[in-house]
Short mmCIF file of C-alpha atoms in Angstrom, two decimals:
data_model
loop_
_atom_site.label_atom_id
_atom_site.label_comp_id
_atom_site.label_asym_id
_atom_site.label_seq_id
_atom_site.Cartn_x
_atom_site.Cartn_y
_atom_site.Cartn_z
CA MET A 11 158.88 107.32 87.62
CA PRO A 12 157.01 106.74 90.84
CA TYR A 13 154.91 109.85 90.33
CA LYS A 14 153.31 108.59 87.14
CA SER A 15 152.60 105.17 88.64
CA MET A 16 150.95 106.77 91.68
CA GLU A 17 148.88 108.99 89.41
CA ASN A 18 147.82 105.92 87.39
CA LEU A 19 146.99 104.05 90.58
CA TYR A 20 144.67 106.78 91.83
CA SER A 21 143.18 107.11 88.36
CA THR A 22 142.36 103.39 88.47
CA TYR A 23 140.84 103.80 91.92
CA CYS A 24 138.65 106.66 90.65
CA ASP A 25 137.50 104.61 87.67
CA SER A 26 136.59 101.63 89.83
CA LEU A 27 134.65 103.88 92.19
CA ILE A 28 132.73 105.33 89.26
CA LEU A 29 131.69 101.80 88.31
CA LYS A 30 130.63 101.04 91.88
CA VAL A 31 128.60 104.26 92.07
CA THR A 32 126.91 103.38 88.77
CA ARG A 33 125.96 99.95 90.13
CA ILE A 34 124.61 101.51 93.31
CA GLU A 35 122.57 104.01 91.29
CA ARG A 36 121.04 101.11 89.34
CA GLU A 37 120.24 99.34 92.61
CA ILE A 38 118.62 102.49 94.01
CA GLU A 39 116.52 102.80 90.85
CA ARG A 40 115.48 99.14 91.15
CA LEU A 41 114.49 99.70 94.78
CA LYS A 42 112.43 102.75 93.78
CA ASN A 43 110.60 100.66 91.19
CA LEU A 44 109.95 97.96 93.80
CA LEU A 45 108.56 100.62 96.14
CA ILE A 46 106.19 101.78 93.40
CA VAL A 47 105.02 98.19 92.83
CA ASN A 48 104.63 97.75 96.58
CA ALA A 49 102.50 100.91 96.82
CA GLU A 50 100.26 99.68 93.99
CA ARG A 51 99.79 96.29 95.67
CA HIS A 52 99.07 98.07 98.96
CA LYS A 53 96.42 100.19 97.26
CA GLU A 54 94.85 97.12 95.61
CA THR A 55 94.70 95.27 98.94
CA ASP A 56 93.10 98.29 100.62
CA GLY A 57 90.54 98.39 97.83
CA CYS A 58 89.82 94.67 98.25
CA ILE A 59 89.15 95.14 101.98
CA ILE A 60 86.81 98.06 101.31
CA ASN A 61 84.98 96.16 98.56
CA LEU A 62 84.68 93.14 100.82
CA TRP A 63 82.58 95.07 103.32
CA HIS A 64 80.64 96.94 100.63
CA GLY A 65 79.42 93.58 99.37
CA VAL A 66 78.02 92.80 102.83
CA THR A 67 75.75 95.81 102.88
CA GLU A 68 74.14 94.78 99.59
CA SER A 69 73.36 91.16 100.56
CA GLU A 70 71.64 89.62 103.49
CA ILE A 71 73.82 89.27 106.51
CA THR A 72 74.18 85.88 108.13
CA LYS A 73 76.53 84.66 110.77
CA ASP A 74 78.35 82.45 108.25
CA ASN A 75 78.76 85.37 105.84
CA ILE A 76 80.26 87.50 108.59
CA TYR A 77 82.74 84.76 109.58
CA ALA A 78 83.72 84.18 105.95
CA ILE A 79 84.21 87.90 105.41
CA LYS A 80 86.22 88.21 108.62
CA ARG A 81 88.51 85.36 107.48
CA LYS A 82 88.99 87.02 104.09
CA GLU A 83 89.61 90.33 105.80
CA SER A 84 92.22 88.86 108.15
CA LEU A 85 93.93 87.23 105.18
CA LEU A 86 93.97 90.54 103.32
CA LEU A 87 95.23 92.32 106.44
CA SER A 88 98.08 89.84 106.77
CA VAL A 89 98.99 90.56 103.14
CA LEU A 90 98.77 94.27 103.94
CA TYR A 91 101.09 93.90 106.95
CA SER A 92 103.59 91.88 104.92
CA LEU A 93 103.52 94.63 102.27
CA ASP A 94 104.20 97.22 104.98
CA ALA A 95 107.13 95.15 106.27
CA GLU A 96 108.47 94.75 102.74
CA LYS A 97 108.15 98.50 102.19
CA SER A 98 110.12 99.30 105.34
CA GLU A 99 112.85 96.85 104.27
CA LEU A 100 113.00 98.41 100.82
CA VAL A 101 113.22 101.92 102.27
CA ALA A 102 115.97 100.84 104.68
CA SER A 103 117.87 99.20 101.84
CA GLN A 104 117.47 102.31 99.70
CA HIS A 105 118.84 104.53 102.48
CA GLU A 106 121.75 102.14 102.98
CA GLN A 107 122.58 102.26 99.27
CA GLU A 108 122.37 106.06 99.23
CA ASP A 109 124.72 106.24 102.23
CA LYS A 110 127.14 103.89 100.50
CA LYS A 111 126.93 106.02 97.34
CA SER A 112 127.72 109.24 99.23
CA HIS A 113 130.65 107.51 100.96
CA LEU A 114 132.02 106.33 97.61
CA LEU A 115 131.64 109.81 96.13
CA GLN A 116 133.61 111.27 99.05
CA LEU A 117 136.26 108.60 98.58
CA ARG A 118 136.40 109.39 94.86
CA ALA A 119 136.91 113.09 95.60
CA ASN A 120 139.74 112.15 97.96
CA TYR A 121 141.34 109.96 95.27
CA GLU A 122 140.94 112.77 92.72
CA ARG A 123 142.83 115.13 95.04
CA LYS A 124 145.62 112.59 95.51
CA LYS A 125 145.73 111.94 91.77
CA SER A 126 146.09 115.66 91.02
CA LYS A 127 148.78 115.93 93.71
CA TRP A 128 150.83 113.18 92.08
CA SER A 129 150.21 114.71 88.67
CA LEU A 130 151.57 118.03 89.92
CA CYS A 131 154.57 116.23 91.42
CA GLN A 132 155.12 114.55 88.05
CA GLN A 133 155.01 117.90 86.24
CA LYS A 134 157.34 119.48 88.79
CA PHE A 135 159.76 116.57 88.43
CA LYS A 136 159.73 116.94 84.63
CA ARG A 137 160.39 120.67 84.91
CA LEU A 138 163.26 120.11 87.34
CA ARG A 139 164.75 117.44 85.12
CA SER A 140 164.43 119.73 82.13
CA VAL A 141 166.05 122.61 84.02
CA LYS A 142 168.82 120.30 85.19
CA ARG A 143 169.44 119.05 81.66
CA ILE A 144 169.54 122.62 80.33
CA SER A 145 171.95 123.71 83.06
CA GLN A 146 174.18 120.70 82.31
CA GLU A 147 174.17 121.62 78.63
CA GLU A 148 175.03 125.22 79.50
CA TYR A 149 177.82 124.02 81.76
CA SER A 150 179.21 121.72 79.08
CA ILE A 151 179.02 124.56 76.53
CA GLU A 152 180.86 126.89 78.92
CA GLU A 153 183.42 124.20 79.55
CA CYS A 154 183.94 123.69 75.83
CA ILE A 155 184.33 127.44 75.37
CA SER A 156 186.86 127.60 78.20
CA TRP A 157 188.86 124.74 76.67
CA LYS A 158 189.01 126.55 73.35
CA ILE A 159 190.36 129.71 74.94
#
């Protein structure tokens, strides 16, 4: 029965794609959580830079204080830039995963169509075999009747 084996094959393909889509959905969720953490760290770093300069206005300003604050600010800005780069990588990775997910869903739909096609072929084959068996039985009955006459 090649029809049944083809139907089973496409059913297996569909099941494996469902597992892959589930894994991709988990990865997308993980990336979203990382983006949230990144945004919080970005906000904290922005707050640190603002607080750094607010502290200057309340104390006496010396040249050494300004240099120290500038160094701290540049360090915080480098952290900020690395967070921006990390965010862009996370967003790109998220888009890539979403594209892969949509491709797998299209592939799954294609496999579902092929699976249903082979299922219909299987049903048609069973009907034809049943009709053939019935016609053979009818023929043998007619033959038996003709032998008796």
